[in-house]
Amino acid sequence: MGDLAHPSKVRALAQAHDLRPSRHLGQNFLVDENIVRKIIAAAHLNGTETVVEVGPGFGALTQELLRAAGRVVAVERDPRLVQILRQELGSPPHLLLVEGDARWADWPRLLEEAHALPPRQPGSGAGGVPEAGEPRAKVVANLPYAVTAPVLVSLLESGVAWERGVIMVQREVAERLTAPPGSRVYGALTCLVTYHADAQIVARVPPTVFWPPPQVESAVVALTFRPYPGAEDVPREQLFTVIRLAFQQRRKSLRQALKTRGAPWSRDGVDHALAQAGLDPLSRAEDLGLDQFLRLTEALFAF
């Protein structure tokens, strides 16, 4: 384990570069070796994959990803931290360090650039011999809390065939990502995650593992990506139009929410669609699982 996960090293680097953590950028830097190990273990790395990291900070997680993954794409918004990362990590040939905002990243292009890099050589760290063909893609990141939702949406909607994701997020967000239908925190983001992956909280994290410590607890969420059964029969854009409009007025009944002006279906057909989908018109958006949203979408756009 490298020293970039040590609080004293991080504070020394910050002082040397006159860097004060930015609340605006959600900068709370990971300074705990045990949590780094848990994240790396949950990622199931074997040296053949390309790993995307968002917000590498001082590089506590990055240096371990470089030892375990075939290639690493690290996207950092703060130019001061990019300079520090280049200084501390050197220039490993299997690292693509990008200065930019992950909310607007072109993930397919970045992965294509990364795939052109030579993979980590066998024997330079844990892992197996790189496989032939296109490397697999994973996300392993301590997501900046100020932009967790938009970055996650950017990754999920990128069109990349992710295999696995391990992300550290605010505990409330983790509960939202893994919430069952009927929960007060279940929402459109939950449905988006469910559409793409099975999500599970694998570790709860106290504020003390960060510098500076945030005012909230955190959690590590593992995402196992897979096609959602039956989703191939319903256009994705239609499905998430229904989900978005249903949750925009989540206090209203489905019948009321779906009859909103401007919806791309007939208002007169809403009652028929609800009946065809086998749904109570007085139920609310948070009562529906993704299977029910799929049935409702088919019924609404078929009328």
Short mmCIF file of C-alpha atoms in Angstrom, two decimals:
data_model
loop_
_atom_site.label_atom_id
_atom_site.label_comp_id
_atom_site.label_asym_id
_atom_site.label_seq_id
_atom_site.Cartn_x
_atom_site.Cartn_y
_atom_site.Cartn_z
CA MET A 1 0.00 0.00 0.00
CA GLY A 2 1.44 3.38 -1.02
CA ASP A 3 1.84 6.44 1.18
CA LEU A 4 -0.78 8.51 -0.71
CA ALA A 5 -3.40 7.00 1.59
CA HIS A 6 -1.67 8.37 4.69
CA PRO A 7 -3.16 11.52 6.31
CA SER A 8 0.28 12.99 7.02
CA LYS A 9 1.37 12.60 3.38
CA VAL A 10 -1.82 14.20 2.05
CA ARG A 11 -1.59 17.14 4.45
CA ALA A 12 2.08 17.63 3.56
CA LEU A 13 1.28 17.66 -0.16
CA ALA A 14 -1.57 20.10 0.35
CA GLN A 15 0.68 22.41 2.37
CA ALA A 16 3.53 22.19 -0.13
CA HIS A 17 1.19 23.14 -2.98
CA ASP A 18 -0.81 25.69 -0.97
CA LEU A 19 -3.95 23.69 -1.65
CA ARG A 20 -7.02 24.05 0.50
CA PRO A 21 -9.84 21.54 -0.05
CA SER A 22 -12.72 23.10 -1.98
CA ARG A 23 -16.24 22.65 -0.63
CA HIS A 24 -17.56 23.77 -4.01
CA LEU A 25 -15.82 20.82 -5.67
CA GLY A 26 -16.81 18.43 -2.89
CA GLN A 27 -13.18 17.68 -2.02
CA ASN A 28 -12.93 15.22 0.86
CA PHE A 29 -9.83 13.13 0.27
CA LEU A 30 -9.61 9.45 1.17
CA VAL A 31 -6.83 8.85 3.73
CA ASP A 32 -7.46 5.31 4.97
CA GLU A 33 -5.65 2.20 3.72
CA ASN A 34 -8.34 -0.21 4.93
CA ILE A 35 -11.09 1.46 2.88
CA VAL A 36 -8.82 1.54 -0.17
CA ARG A 37 -8.27 -2.21 0.23
CA LYS A 38 -12.01 -2.84 0.55
CA ILE A 39 -12.75 -0.86 -2.62
CA ILE A 40 -10.01 -2.65 -4.58
CA ALA A 41 -11.20 -6.05 -3.34
CA ALA A 42 -14.82 -5.30 -4.27
CA ALA A 43 -13.76 -4.38 -7.83
CA HIS A 44 -12.63 -7.96 -8.59
CA LEU A 45 -9.62 -6.77 -10.59
CA ASN A 46 -7.38 -9.27 -12.36
CA GLY A 47 -5.13 -7.08 -14.48
CA THR A 48 -7.05 -7.38 -17.76
CA GLU A 49 -9.52 -4.52 -17.40
CA THR A 50 -9.55 -0.79 -18.06
CA VAL A 51 -10.66 1.06 -14.94
CA VAL A 52 -12.17 4.53 -14.88
CA GLU A 53 -11.61 6.59 -11.73
CA VAL A 54 -13.47 9.87 -11.19
CA GLY A 55 -11.95 12.44 -8.84
CA PRO A 56 -8.63 10.74 -7.98
CA GLY A 57 -7.67 13.57 -5.62
CA PHE A 58 -4.19 12.94 -4.24
CA GLY A 59 -4.09 9.44 -5.71
CA ALA A 60 -4.74 7.15 -2.72
CA LEU A 61 -6.95 4.88 -4.82
CA THR A 62 -5.20 5.58 -8.13
CA GLN A 63 -1.85 4.17 -7.05
CA GLU A 64 -3.49 0.88 -6.07
CA LEU A 65 -5.52 0.71 -9.28
CA LEU A 66 -2.27 1.11 -11.23
CA ARG A 67 -0.91 -1.95 -9.42
CA ALA A 68 -3.99 -4.10 -10.01
CA ALA A 69 -5.65 -3.07 -13.31
CA GLY A 70 -4.52 -3.36 -16.90
CA ARG A 71 -5.13 0.31 -17.69
CA VAL A 72 -6.43 3.27 -15.67
CA VAL A 73 -8.30 6.38 -16.82
CA ALA A 74 -8.31 9.00 -14.05
CA VAL A 75 -10.44 12.11 -14.60
CA GLU A 76 -9.69 15.05 -12.29
CA ARG A 77 -11.34 18.46 -12.50
CA ASP A 78 -8.89 20.41 -10.30
CA PRO A 79 -5.73 21.37 -12.24
CA ARG A 80 -3.79 21.68 -8.97
CA LEU A 81 -4.45 18.03 -8.22
CA VAL A 82 -3.57 17.00 -11.77
CA GLN A 83 -0.15 18.57 -11.22
CA ILE A 84 0.29 16.73 -7.90
CA LEU A 85 -0.80 13.42 -9.43
CA ARG A 86 1.72 13.76 -12.24
CA GLN A 87 4.40 14.50 -9.67
CA GLU A 88 3.52 11.65 -7.31
CA LEU A 89 2.51 8.93 -9.77
CA GLY A 90 5.12 9.62 -12.42
CA SER A 91 4.26 8.57 -15.97
CA PRO A 92 3.18 4.94 -15.93
CA PRO A 93 2.44 3.92 -19.55
CA HIS A 94 -0.91 2.35 -18.63
CA LEU A 95 -2.31 5.56 -17.04
CA LEU A 96 -4.42 8.11 -18.91
CA LEU A 97 -4.68 11.14 -16.62
CA VAL A 98 -7.32 13.59 -17.86
CA GLU A 99 -8.00 17.10 -16.61
CA GLY A 100 -11.74 17.67 -17.05
CA ASP A 101 -15.23 17.56 -15.63
CA ALA A 102 -16.55 13.99 -15.44
CA ARG A 103 -20.13 15.21 -15.83
CA TRP A 104 -19.43 15.99 -19.48
CA ALA A 105 -16.81 13.35 -20.26
CA ASP A 106 -16.94 11.42 -23.51
CA TRP A 107 -16.44 8.01 -21.91
CA PRO A 108 -16.36 5.95 -25.13
CA ARG A 109 -13.64 8.22 -26.54
CA LEU A 110 -11.58 8.15 -23.33
CA LEU A 111 -11.79 4.37 -23.16
CA GLU A 112 -10.74 4.15 -26.80
CA GLU A 113 -7.71 6.31 -25.98
CA ALA A 114 -6.94 4.16 -22.95
CA HIS A 115 -7.20 0.96 -24.99
CA ALA A 116 -4.42 2.31 -27.22
CA LEU A 117 -2.07 2.39 -24.22
CA PRO A 118 0.17 -0.57 -23.44
CA PRO A 119 -1.36 -2.61 -20.61
CA ARG A 120 0.38 -3.02 -17.28
CA GLN A 121 3.07 -5.62 -17.66
CA PRO A 122 2.64 -8.95 -15.87
CA GLY A 123 4.73 -8.99 -12.73
CA SER A 124 4.35 -5.24 -12.09
CA GLY A 125 1.55 -5.88 -9.60
CA ALA A 126 -1.28 -8.24 -8.73
CA GLY A 127 -3.29 -9.59 -11.63
CA GLY A 128 -3.17 -11.85 -14.63
CA VAL A 129 -1.86 -11.61 -18.15
CA PRO A 130 -3.87 -9.13 -20.26
CA GLU A 131 -6.38 -10.83 -22.51
CA ALA A 132 -6.55 -10.52 -26.27
CA GLY A 133 -9.23 -8.31 -27.77
CA GLU A 134 -10.91 -5.27 -26.30
CA PRO A 135 -10.22 -4.84 -22.55
CA ARG A 136 -13.16 -4.90 -20.18
CA ALA A 137 -14.27 -1.63 -18.56
CA LYS A 138 -14.97 -0.99 -14.89
CA VAL A 139 -15.62 2.07 -12.73
CA VAL A 140 -13.84 2.31 -9.38
CA ALA A 141 -14.13 5.70 -7.73
CA ASN A 142 -14.63 7.80 -4.64
CA LEU A 143 -17.15 10.07 -6.36
CA PRO A 144 -17.10 13.77 -5.43
CA TYR A 145 -20.25 14.15 -3.35
CA ALA A 146 -21.20 17.52 -4.84
CA VAL A 147 -21.70 15.94 -8.28
CA THR A 148 -22.44 12.29 -7.51
CA ALA A 149 -25.80 12.07 -9.31
CA PRO A 150 -24.82 13.80 -12.58
CA VAL A 151 -21.54 11.87 -12.80
CA LEU A 152 -23.33 8.59 -12.20
CA VAL A 153 -25.93 9.45 -14.85
CA SER A 154 -23.11 10.35 -17.26
CA LEU A 155 -21.48 6.96 -16.71
CA LEU A 156 -24.70 4.97 -16.96
CA GLU A 157 -25.96 6.75 -20.06
CA SER A 158 -22.61 6.73 -21.87
CA GLY A 159 -23.34 3.60 -23.90
CA VAL A 160 -20.24 1.90 -22.50
CA ALA A 161 -20.69 -1.80 -21.69
CA TRP A 162 -19.42 -1.52 -18.12
CA GLU A 163 -18.79 -4.82 -16.39
CA ARG A 164 -18.59 -3.70 -12.76
CA GLY A 165 -18.59 -0.53 -10.71
CA VAL A 166 -17.47 0.16 -7.15
CA ILE A 167 -18.28 3.66 -6.01
CA MET A 168 -18.06 5.42 -2.68
CA VAL A 169 -20.92 7.87 -2.17
CA GLN A 170 -22.76 9.64 0.62
CA ARG A 171 -24.69 7.08 2.71
CA GLU A 172 -28.06 8.65 1.85
CA VAL A 173 -27.23 8.37 -1.85
CA ALA A 174 -26.17 4.74 -1.43
CA GLU A 175 -29.51 3.98 0.22
CA ARG A 176 -31.26 5.73 -2.65
CA LEU A 177 -29.39 3.69 -5.26
CA THR A 178 -30.30 0.42 -3.57
CA ALA A 179 -33.82 1.29 -2.34
CA PRO A 180 -36.73 -1.08 -3.02
CA PRO A 181 -40.05 0.16 -4.46
CA GLY A 182 -42.18 1.75 -1.76
CA SER A 183 -39.23 3.30 0.05
CA ARG A 184 -39.34 7.04 0.65
CA VAL A 185 -35.91 7.40 -1.03
CA TYR A 186 -36.80 5.26 -4.07
CA GLY A 187 -36.84 7.42 -7.18
CA ALA A 188 -35.91 7.94 -10.82
CA LEU A 189 -32.18 7.50 -10.10
CA THR A 190 -32.93 4.15 -8.43
CA CYS A 191 -34.77 3.04 -11.57
CA LEU A 192 -31.87 4.14 -13.78
CA VAL A 193 -29.38 2.15 -11.71
CA THR A 194 -31.70 -0.89 -11.63
CA TYR A 195 -32.06 -0.71 -15.42
CA HIS A 196 -28.30 -1.12 -15.82
CA ALA A 197 -27.05 -3.07 -12.81
CA ASP A 198 -27.63 -4.93 -9.58
CA ALA A 199 -26.58 -2.58 -6.76
CA GLN A 200 -25.47 -3.58 -3.28
CA ILE A 201 -23.99 -1.70 -0.33
CA VAL A 202 -20.77 -3.54 0.56
CA ALA A 203 -19.32 -1.25 3.25
CA ARG A 204 -20.35 1.64 5.45
CA VAL A 205 -17.74 4.33 5.91
CA PRO A 206 -17.31 6.86 8.76
CA PRO A 207 -16.30 10.49 8.14
CA THR A 208 -12.93 9.89 9.84
CA VAL A 209 -11.46 8.17 6.76
CA PHE A 210 -11.45 11.48 4.87
CA TRP A 211 -9.48 14.71 5.07
CA PRO A 212 -11.18 16.98 5.81
CA PRO A 213 -13.94 14.79 7.31
CA PRO A 214 -17.38 15.46 5.77
CA GLN A 215 -20.46 16.06 7.88
CA VAL A 216 -22.08 12.85 6.62
CA GLU A 217 -21.42 9.12 6.60
CA SER A 218 -20.51 7.33 3.39
CA ALA A 219 -20.95 3.90 1.85
CA VAL A 220 -19.34 1.77 -0.84
CA VAL A 221 -21.77 0.49 -3.47
CA ALA A 222 -20.95 -2.38 -5.85
CA LEU A 223 -22.66 -2.39 -9.25
CA THR A 224 -22.81 -5.58 -11.30
CA PHE A 225 -23.87 -4.56 -14.80
CA ARG A 226 -26.23 -6.72 -16.85
CA PRO A 227 -29.10 -6.29 -19.33
CA TYR A 228 -32.42 -5.91 -17.55
CA PRO A 229 -34.79 -8.78 -18.48
CA GLY A 230 -37.52 -7.62 -20.85
CA ALA A 231 -36.10 -4.13 -21.29
CA GLU A 232 -35.05 -4.87 -24.86
CA ASP A 233 -38.72 -4.81 -25.91
CA VAL A 234 -39.30 -1.23 -24.72
CA PRO A 235 -37.47 1.81 -26.17
CA ARG A 236 -35.25 3.21 -23.44
CA GLU A 237 -36.18 6.82 -24.20
CA GLN A 238 -39.88 6.04 -23.81
CA LEU A 239 -39.34 4.18 -20.53
CA PHE A 240 -37.41 6.98 -18.87
CA THR A 241 -39.81 9.61 -20.15
CA VAL A 242 -42.54 7.79 -18.22
CA ILE A 243 -40.33 7.39 -15.13
CA ARG A 244 -39.22 11.02 -15.18
CA LEU A 245 -42.73 12.43 -15.50
CA ALA A 246 -44.09 10.05 -12.86
CA PHE A 247 -41.47 11.08 -10.30
CA GLN A 248 -41.61 14.80 -11.11
CA GLN A 249 -44.98 14.83 -9.37
CA ARG A 250 -44.43 11.96 -6.98
CA ARG A 251 -47.00 13.21 -4.46
CA LYS A 252 -49.71 12.86 -7.06
CA SER A 253 -51.37 9.62 -8.08
CA LEU A 254 -50.06 7.96 -11.24
CA ARG A 255 -53.28 8.90 -13.00
CA GLN A 256 -52.78 12.60 -12.23
CA ALA A 257 -49.04 12.63 -12.86
CA LEU A 258 -49.32 10.92 -16.25
CA LYS A 259 -52.05 13.27 -17.45
CA THR A 260 -49.68 16.24 -17.24
CA ARG A 261 -49.74 18.58 -20.22
CA GLY A 262 -47.06 17.99 -22.81
CA ALA A 263 -46.72 14.25 -22.18
CA PRO A 264 -46.02 12.31 -25.42
CA TRP A 265 -49.11 10.14 -25.06
CA SER A 266 -52.83 10.70 -25.12
CA ARG A 267 -54.25 12.03 -21.84
CA ASP A 268 -57.47 10.18 -22.66
CA GLY A 269 -55.53 6.93 -22.89
CA VAL A 270 -53.92 7.06 -19.44
CA ASP A 271 -56.74 5.24 -17.63
CA HIS A 272 -56.80 2.53 -20.29
CA ALA A 273 -53.00 2.13 -20.12
CA LEU A 274 -53.03 1.83 -16.32
CA ALA A 275 -55.71 -0.83 -16.52
CA GLN A 276 -53.89 -2.71 -19.27
CA ALA A 277 -50.69 -2.68 -17.19
CA GLY A 278 -52.63 -3.95 -14.17
CA LEU A 279 -51.88 -0.88 -12.04
CA ASP A 280 -53.99 0.98 -9.51
CA PRO A 281 -54.54 4.51 -10.88
CA LEU A 282 -54.33 5.87 -7.32
CA SER A 283 -50.88 4.38 -6.71
CA ARG A 284 -47.81 6.62 -6.87
CA ALA A 285 -44.55 6.45 -8.76
CA GLU A 286 -42.59 5.09 -5.79
CA ASP A 287 -44.93 2.08 -5.63
CA LEU A 288 -43.81 0.77 -9.03
CA GLY A 289 -40.88 -1.50 -9.72
CA LEU A 290 -39.05 -1.39 -13.03
CA ASP A 291 -41.09 -4.32 -14.40
CA GLN A 292 -44.29 -2.34 -13.80
CA PHE A 293 -42.83 0.76 -15.42
CA LEU A 294 -41.95 -1.34 -18.47
CA ARG A 295 -45.53 -2.65 -18.75
CA LEU A 296 -46.93 0.85 -18.26
CA THR A 297 -44.65 2.30 -20.93
CA GLU A 298 -45.72 -0.32 -23.47
CA ALA A 299 -49.39 0.39 -22.72
CA LEU A 300 -49.05 4.20 -22.85
CA PHE A 301 -47.26 4.29 -26.20
CA ALA A 302 -49.46 1.60 -27.76
CA PHE A 303 -52.70 3.53 -27.22
#
